[in-house]
Short mmCIF file of C-alpha atoms in Angstrom, two decimals:
data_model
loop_
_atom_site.label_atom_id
_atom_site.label_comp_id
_atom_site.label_asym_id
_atom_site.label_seq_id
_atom_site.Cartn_x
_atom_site.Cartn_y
_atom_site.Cartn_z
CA UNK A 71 -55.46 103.76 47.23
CA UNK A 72 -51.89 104.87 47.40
CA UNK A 73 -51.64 105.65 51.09
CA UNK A 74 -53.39 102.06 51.75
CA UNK A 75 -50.98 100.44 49.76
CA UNK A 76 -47.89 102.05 51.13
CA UNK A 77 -49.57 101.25 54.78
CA UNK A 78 -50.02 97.79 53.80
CA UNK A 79 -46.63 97.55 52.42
CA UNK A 80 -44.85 99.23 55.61
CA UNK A 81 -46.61 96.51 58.02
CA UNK A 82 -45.03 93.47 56.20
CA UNK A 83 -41.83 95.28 56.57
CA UNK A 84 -42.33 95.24 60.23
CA UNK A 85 -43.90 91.76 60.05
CA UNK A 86 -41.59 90.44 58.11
CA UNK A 87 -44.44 88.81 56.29
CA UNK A 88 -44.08 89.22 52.43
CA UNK A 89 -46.57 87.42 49.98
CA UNK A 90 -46.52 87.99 46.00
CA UNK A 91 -49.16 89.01 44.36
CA UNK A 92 -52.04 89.39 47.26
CA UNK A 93 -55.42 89.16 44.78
CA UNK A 94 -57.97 89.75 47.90
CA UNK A 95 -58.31 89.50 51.07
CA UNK A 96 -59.93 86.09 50.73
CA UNK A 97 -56.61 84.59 49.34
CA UNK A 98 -54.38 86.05 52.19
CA UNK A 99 -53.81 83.87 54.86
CA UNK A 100 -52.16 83.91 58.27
CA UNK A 101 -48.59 82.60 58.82
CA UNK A 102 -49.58 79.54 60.72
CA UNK A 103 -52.07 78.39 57.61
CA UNK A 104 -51.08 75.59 55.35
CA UNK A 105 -49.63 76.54 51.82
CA UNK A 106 -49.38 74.25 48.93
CA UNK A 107 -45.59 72.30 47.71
CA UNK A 108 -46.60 74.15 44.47
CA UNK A 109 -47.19 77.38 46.09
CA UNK A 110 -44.30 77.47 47.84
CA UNK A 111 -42.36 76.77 45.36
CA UNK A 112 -43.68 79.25 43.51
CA UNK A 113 -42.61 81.88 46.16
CA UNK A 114 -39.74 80.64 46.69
CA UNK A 115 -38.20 80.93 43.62
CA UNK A 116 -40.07 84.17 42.35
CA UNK A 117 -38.42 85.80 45.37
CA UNK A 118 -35.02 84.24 44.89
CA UNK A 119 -34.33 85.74 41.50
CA UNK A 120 -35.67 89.54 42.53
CA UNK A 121 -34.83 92.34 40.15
CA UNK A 122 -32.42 94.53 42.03
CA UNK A 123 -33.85 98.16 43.07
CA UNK A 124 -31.08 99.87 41.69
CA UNK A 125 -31.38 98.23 38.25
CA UNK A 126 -34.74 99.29 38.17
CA UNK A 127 -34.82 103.08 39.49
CA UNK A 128 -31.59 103.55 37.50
CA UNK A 129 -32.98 102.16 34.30
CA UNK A 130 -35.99 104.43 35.23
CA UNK A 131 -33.67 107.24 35.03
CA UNK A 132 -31.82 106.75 32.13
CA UNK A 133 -34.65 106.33 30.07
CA UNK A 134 -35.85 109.21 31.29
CA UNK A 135 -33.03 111.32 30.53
CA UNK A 136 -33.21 109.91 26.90
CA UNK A 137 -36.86 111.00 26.58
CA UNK A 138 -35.77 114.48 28.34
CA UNK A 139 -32.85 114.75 25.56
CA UNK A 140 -34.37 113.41 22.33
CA UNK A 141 -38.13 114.29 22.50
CA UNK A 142 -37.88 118.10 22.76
CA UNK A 143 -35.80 117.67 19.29
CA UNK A 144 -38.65 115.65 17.82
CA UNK A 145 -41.08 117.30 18.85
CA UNK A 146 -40.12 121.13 19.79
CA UNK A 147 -43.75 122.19 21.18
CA UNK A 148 -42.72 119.89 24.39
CA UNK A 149 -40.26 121.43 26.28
CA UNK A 150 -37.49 119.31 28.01
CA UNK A 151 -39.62 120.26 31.86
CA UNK A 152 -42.58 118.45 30.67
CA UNK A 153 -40.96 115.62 30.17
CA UNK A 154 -39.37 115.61 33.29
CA UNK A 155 -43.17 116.56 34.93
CA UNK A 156 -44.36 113.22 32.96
CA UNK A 157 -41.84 111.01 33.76
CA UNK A 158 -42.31 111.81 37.71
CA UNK A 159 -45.85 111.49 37.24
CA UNK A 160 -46.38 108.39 35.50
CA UNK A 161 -45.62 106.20 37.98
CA UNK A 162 -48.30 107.34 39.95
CA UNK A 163 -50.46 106.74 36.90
CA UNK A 164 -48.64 103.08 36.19
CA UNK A 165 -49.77 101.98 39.23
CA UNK A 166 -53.35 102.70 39.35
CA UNK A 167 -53.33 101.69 35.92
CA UNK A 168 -52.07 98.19 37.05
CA UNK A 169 -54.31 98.09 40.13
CA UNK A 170 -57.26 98.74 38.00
CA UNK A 171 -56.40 95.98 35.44
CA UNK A 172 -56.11 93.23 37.86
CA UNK A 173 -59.65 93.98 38.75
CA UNK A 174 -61.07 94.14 34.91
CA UNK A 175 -58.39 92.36 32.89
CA UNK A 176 -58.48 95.67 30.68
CA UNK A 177 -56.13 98.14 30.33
CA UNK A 178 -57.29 101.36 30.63
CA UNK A 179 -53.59 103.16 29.10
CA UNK A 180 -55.60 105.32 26.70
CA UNK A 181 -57.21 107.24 29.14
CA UNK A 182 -54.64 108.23 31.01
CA UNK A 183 -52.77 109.52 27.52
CA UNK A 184 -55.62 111.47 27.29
CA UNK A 185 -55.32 113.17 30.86
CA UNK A 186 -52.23 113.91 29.57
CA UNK A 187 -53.45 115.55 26.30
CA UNK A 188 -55.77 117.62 28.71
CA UNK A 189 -53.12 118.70 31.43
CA UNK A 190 -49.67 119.22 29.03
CA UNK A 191 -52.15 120.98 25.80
CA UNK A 192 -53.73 123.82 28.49
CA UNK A 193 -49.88 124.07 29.73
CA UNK A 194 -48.65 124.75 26.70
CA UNK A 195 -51.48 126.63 25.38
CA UNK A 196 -53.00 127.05 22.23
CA UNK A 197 -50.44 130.06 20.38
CA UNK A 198 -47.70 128.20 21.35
CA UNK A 199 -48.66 124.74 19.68
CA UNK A 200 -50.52 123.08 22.25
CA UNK A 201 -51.65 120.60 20.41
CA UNK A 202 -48.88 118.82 19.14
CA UNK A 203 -47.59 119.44 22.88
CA UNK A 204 -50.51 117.54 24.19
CA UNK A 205 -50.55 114.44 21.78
CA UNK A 206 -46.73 114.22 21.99
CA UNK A 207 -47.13 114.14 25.67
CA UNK A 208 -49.69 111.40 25.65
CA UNK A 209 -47.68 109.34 23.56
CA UNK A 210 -44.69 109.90 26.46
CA UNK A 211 -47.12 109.09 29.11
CA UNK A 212 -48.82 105.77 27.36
CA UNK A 213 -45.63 104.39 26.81
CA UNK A 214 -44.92 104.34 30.58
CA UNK A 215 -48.22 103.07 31.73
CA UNK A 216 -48.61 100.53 29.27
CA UNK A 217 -44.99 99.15 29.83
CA UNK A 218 -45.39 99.10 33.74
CA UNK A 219 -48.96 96.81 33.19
CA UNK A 220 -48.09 94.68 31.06
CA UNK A 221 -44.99 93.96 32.50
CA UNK A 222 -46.65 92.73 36.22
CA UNK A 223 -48.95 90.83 33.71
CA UNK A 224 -46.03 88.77 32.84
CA UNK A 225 -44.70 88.76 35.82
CA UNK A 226 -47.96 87.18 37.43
CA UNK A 227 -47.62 84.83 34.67
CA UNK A 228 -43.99 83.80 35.05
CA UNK A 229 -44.86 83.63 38.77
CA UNK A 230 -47.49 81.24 38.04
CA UNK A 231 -45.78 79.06 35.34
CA UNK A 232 -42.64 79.28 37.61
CA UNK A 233 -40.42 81.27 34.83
CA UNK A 234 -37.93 83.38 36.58
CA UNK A 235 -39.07 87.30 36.98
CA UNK A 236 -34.89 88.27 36.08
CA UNK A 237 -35.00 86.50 32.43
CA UNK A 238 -38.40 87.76 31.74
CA UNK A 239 -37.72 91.67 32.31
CA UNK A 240 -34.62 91.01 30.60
CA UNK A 241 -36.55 89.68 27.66
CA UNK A 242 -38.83 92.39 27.59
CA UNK A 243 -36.23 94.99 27.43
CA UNK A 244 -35.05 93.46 24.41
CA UNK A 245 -38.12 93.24 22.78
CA UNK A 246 -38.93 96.74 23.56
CA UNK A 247 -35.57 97.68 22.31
CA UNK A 248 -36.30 96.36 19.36
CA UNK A 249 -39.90 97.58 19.00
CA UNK A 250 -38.28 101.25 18.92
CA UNK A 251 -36.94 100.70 15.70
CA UNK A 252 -39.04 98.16 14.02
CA UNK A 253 -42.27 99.84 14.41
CA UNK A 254 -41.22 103.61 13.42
CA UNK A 255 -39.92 101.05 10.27
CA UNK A 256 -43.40 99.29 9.49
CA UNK A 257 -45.32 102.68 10.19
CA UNK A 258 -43.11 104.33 7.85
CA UNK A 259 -43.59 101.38 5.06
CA UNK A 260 -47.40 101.71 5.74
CA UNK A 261 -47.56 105.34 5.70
CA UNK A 262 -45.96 105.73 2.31
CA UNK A 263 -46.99 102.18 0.65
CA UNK A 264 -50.89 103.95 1.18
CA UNK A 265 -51.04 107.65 0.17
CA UNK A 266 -54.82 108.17 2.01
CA UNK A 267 -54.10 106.70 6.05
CA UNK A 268 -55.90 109.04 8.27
CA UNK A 269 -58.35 110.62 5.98
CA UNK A 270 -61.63 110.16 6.75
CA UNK A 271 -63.57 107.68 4.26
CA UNK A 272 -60.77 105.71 2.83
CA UNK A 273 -59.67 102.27 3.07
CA UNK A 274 -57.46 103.13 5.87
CA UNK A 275 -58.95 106.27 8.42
CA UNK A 276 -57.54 105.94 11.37
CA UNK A 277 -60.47 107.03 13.60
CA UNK A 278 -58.77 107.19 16.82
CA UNK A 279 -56.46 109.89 15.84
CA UNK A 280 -58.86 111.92 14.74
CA UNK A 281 -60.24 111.37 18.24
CA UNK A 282 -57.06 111.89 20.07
CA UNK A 283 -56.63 115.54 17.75
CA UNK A 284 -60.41 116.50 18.89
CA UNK A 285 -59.32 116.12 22.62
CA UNK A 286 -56.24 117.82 22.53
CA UNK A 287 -58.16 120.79 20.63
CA UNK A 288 -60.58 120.34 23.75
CA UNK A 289 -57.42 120.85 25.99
CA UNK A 290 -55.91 123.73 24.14
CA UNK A 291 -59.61 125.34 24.11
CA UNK A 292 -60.17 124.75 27.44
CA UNK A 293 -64.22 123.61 29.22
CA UNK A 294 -65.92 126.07 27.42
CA UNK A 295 -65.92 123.83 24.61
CA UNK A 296 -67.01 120.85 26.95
CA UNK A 297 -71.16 119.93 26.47
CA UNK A 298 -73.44 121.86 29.59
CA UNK A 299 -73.26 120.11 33.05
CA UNK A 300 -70.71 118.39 31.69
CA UNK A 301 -67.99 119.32 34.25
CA UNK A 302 -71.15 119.17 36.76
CA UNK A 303 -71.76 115.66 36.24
CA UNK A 304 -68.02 114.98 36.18
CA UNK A 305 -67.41 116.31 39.77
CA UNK A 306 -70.56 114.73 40.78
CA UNK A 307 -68.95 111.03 39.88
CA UNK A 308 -65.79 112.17 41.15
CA UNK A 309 -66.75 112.27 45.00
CA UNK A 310 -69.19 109.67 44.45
CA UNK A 311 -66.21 107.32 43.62
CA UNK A 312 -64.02 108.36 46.49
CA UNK A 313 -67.12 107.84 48.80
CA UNK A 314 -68.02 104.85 47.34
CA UNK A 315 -64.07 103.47 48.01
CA UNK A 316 -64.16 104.61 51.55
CA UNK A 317 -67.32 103.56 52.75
CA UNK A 318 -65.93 100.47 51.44
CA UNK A 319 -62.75 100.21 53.07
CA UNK A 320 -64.48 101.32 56.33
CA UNK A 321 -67.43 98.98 57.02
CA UNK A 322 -67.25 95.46 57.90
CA UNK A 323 -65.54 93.00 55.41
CA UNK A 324 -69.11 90.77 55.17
CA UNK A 325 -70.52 94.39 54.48
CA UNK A 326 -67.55 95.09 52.25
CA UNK A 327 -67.79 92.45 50.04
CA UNK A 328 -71.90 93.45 48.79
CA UNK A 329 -70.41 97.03 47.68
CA UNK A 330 -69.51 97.53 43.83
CA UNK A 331 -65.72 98.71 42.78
CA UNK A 332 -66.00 102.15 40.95
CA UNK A 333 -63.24 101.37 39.00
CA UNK A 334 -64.95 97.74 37.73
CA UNK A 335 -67.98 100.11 37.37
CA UNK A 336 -66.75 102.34 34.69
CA UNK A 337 -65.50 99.71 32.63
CA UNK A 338 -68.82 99.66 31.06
CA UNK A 339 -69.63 103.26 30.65
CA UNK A 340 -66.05 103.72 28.93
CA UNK A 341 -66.69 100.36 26.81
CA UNK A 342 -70.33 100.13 26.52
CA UNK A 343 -72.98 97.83 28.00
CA UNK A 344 -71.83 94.38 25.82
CA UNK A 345 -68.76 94.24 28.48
CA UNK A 346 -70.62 94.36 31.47
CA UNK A 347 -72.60 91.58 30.11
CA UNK A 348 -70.00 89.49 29.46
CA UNK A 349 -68.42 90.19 32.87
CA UNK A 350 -71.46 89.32 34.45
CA UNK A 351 -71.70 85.77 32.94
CA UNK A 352 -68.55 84.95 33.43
CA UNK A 353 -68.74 86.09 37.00
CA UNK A 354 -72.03 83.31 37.02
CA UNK A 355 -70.12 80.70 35.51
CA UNK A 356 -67.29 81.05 37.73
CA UNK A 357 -69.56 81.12 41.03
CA UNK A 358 -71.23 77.81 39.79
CA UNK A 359 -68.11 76.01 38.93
CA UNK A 360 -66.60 76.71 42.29
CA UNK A 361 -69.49 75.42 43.84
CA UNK A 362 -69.06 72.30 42.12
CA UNK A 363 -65.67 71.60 41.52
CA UNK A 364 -63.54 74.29 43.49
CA UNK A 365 -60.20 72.09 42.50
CA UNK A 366 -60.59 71.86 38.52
CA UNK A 367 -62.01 75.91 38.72
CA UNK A 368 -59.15 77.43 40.55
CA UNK A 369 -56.72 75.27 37.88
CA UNK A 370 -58.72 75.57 34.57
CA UNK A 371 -60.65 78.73 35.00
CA UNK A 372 -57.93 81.75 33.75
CA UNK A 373 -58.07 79.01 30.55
CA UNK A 374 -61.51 78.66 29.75
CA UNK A 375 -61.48 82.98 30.64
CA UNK A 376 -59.25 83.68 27.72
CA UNK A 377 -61.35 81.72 25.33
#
């Protein structure tokens, strides 16, 4: 996915062709095709008020020297080189995170924290506090991912409701600025105001963290621990995914467009069946609308979507 995107990027260079926000293939078309007033407009002003590269890889960097500096003293199980592995692997991670939720409309942050509870607990290990290392480190690497994919959300919806892109990562430094101290504050206020959070059958048991500690016990441990054929099966849906994506990209486009997305396709298994349902409905409604009314579809159907 990442060599086809930087591909795809390096031929609009050369082109000289640059569209925002290309949702399929369908939706691309050629330079001598008709575009909308709105559309253009659209364009023309999310391109106008760009976010400057060095802004953004510097900003990148200074965060990340924060993290580097003030974690380790938090937290002393992560070392100040993990950090520094995380932050130049997240983006990596950001990315497919962002891909995938364009596709599903679901953010799929958590599971990437907990490749990072696997990967930074084993590094640690287990004598030297692995555990702590490994849900410190997921915390690092959620905060990335999740800030990277909800930030193109907004910026596909300031590009649709023609807000500029500048004033809208500018607003959402400030509110994440602020969210650094005001929710250490409230968590602090709950965690004292209610002597029982996070122990298991009281009012307030915070299941997923006993989850997240049972995985980064996994990591520490190591696959032993891990159910039998489990790693089997895991390799086994590993290649079938990358095959699955290739044969995809490969074969004709009115061949192409029959074959399932693996990523769409684990959506349920990680959620449970009641999503896929609900996926495939909407995907029915959506199909009939545009056969009846493509116009009043393509403008009211992200609306009637969210409920």
């Amino acid at each position: 996915m990442l060599i086809l995107t930087v591909y795809s990027l390096r031929s609009r260079l050369k082109t000289g062709s640059a569209s925002p926000f290309p949702v399929s293939d369908d939706e691309i078309s050629n330079s001598t095709a008709a575009i909308s007033y709105d559309e253009q407009r659209r364009k023309e002003l999310f391109q106008k008020d760009q976010i400057p590269w060095y802004i953004a890889y510097g900003g990148y960097v200074a965060v990340a020297a924060v993290s580097i500096g003030t974690v380790p003293q938090i937290f002393p199980q992560l070392k100040w080189y993990q950090i520094l592995v995380a932050y130049m692997v997240a983006p990596v991670l950001a990315f497919c995170n962002a891909y995938g939720a364009g596709l599903t409309d679901w953010s799929l942050v958590t599971t990437y924290g907990k490749l990072a509870i696997f990967a930074f607990g084993a590094w640690t290990g287990a004598s030297n506090g692995g555990v702590l290392a490994g849900l410190a480190a997921c915390g690092v690497m959620m905060s990335i991912v999740s800030t990277a994919c909800d930030l193109m959300q907004d910026f596909k919806t300031g590009y649709l409701t023609l807000a500029s892109p500048r004033s809208m990562f500018i607003s959402q430094i400030i509110g994440t600025a602020m969210g650094c101290v005001i929710a250490p504050c409230v968590f602090w206020l709950f965690y004292k105001a209610f002597e029982d959070v996070g122990v298991s059958g009281s009012e307030y048991p915070a299941p997923n963290a006993a989850i997240f500690r049972s995985m980064a016990i996994l990591g520490v441990d190591g696959f032993s621990s891990l159910p039998k054929n489990c790693i089997t099966l895991c390799y086994i849906f590993f290649v079938g995914a990358i095959a699955v994506n290739l044969i995809r990209d490969l074969v004709p486009k009115k061949v192409s467009r029959f074959m399932p997305i693996p990523m769409a396709m684990a959506i349920p298994f990680y959620l449970g069946p009641y999503f896929g349902i609900d996926m495939f409905i909407g995907t029915v409604i959506l199909f009939v609308w545009q056969r009846l009314d493509k116009v009043k579809s393509d403008t009211y159907a992200p609306a009637v979507a969210s409920g």
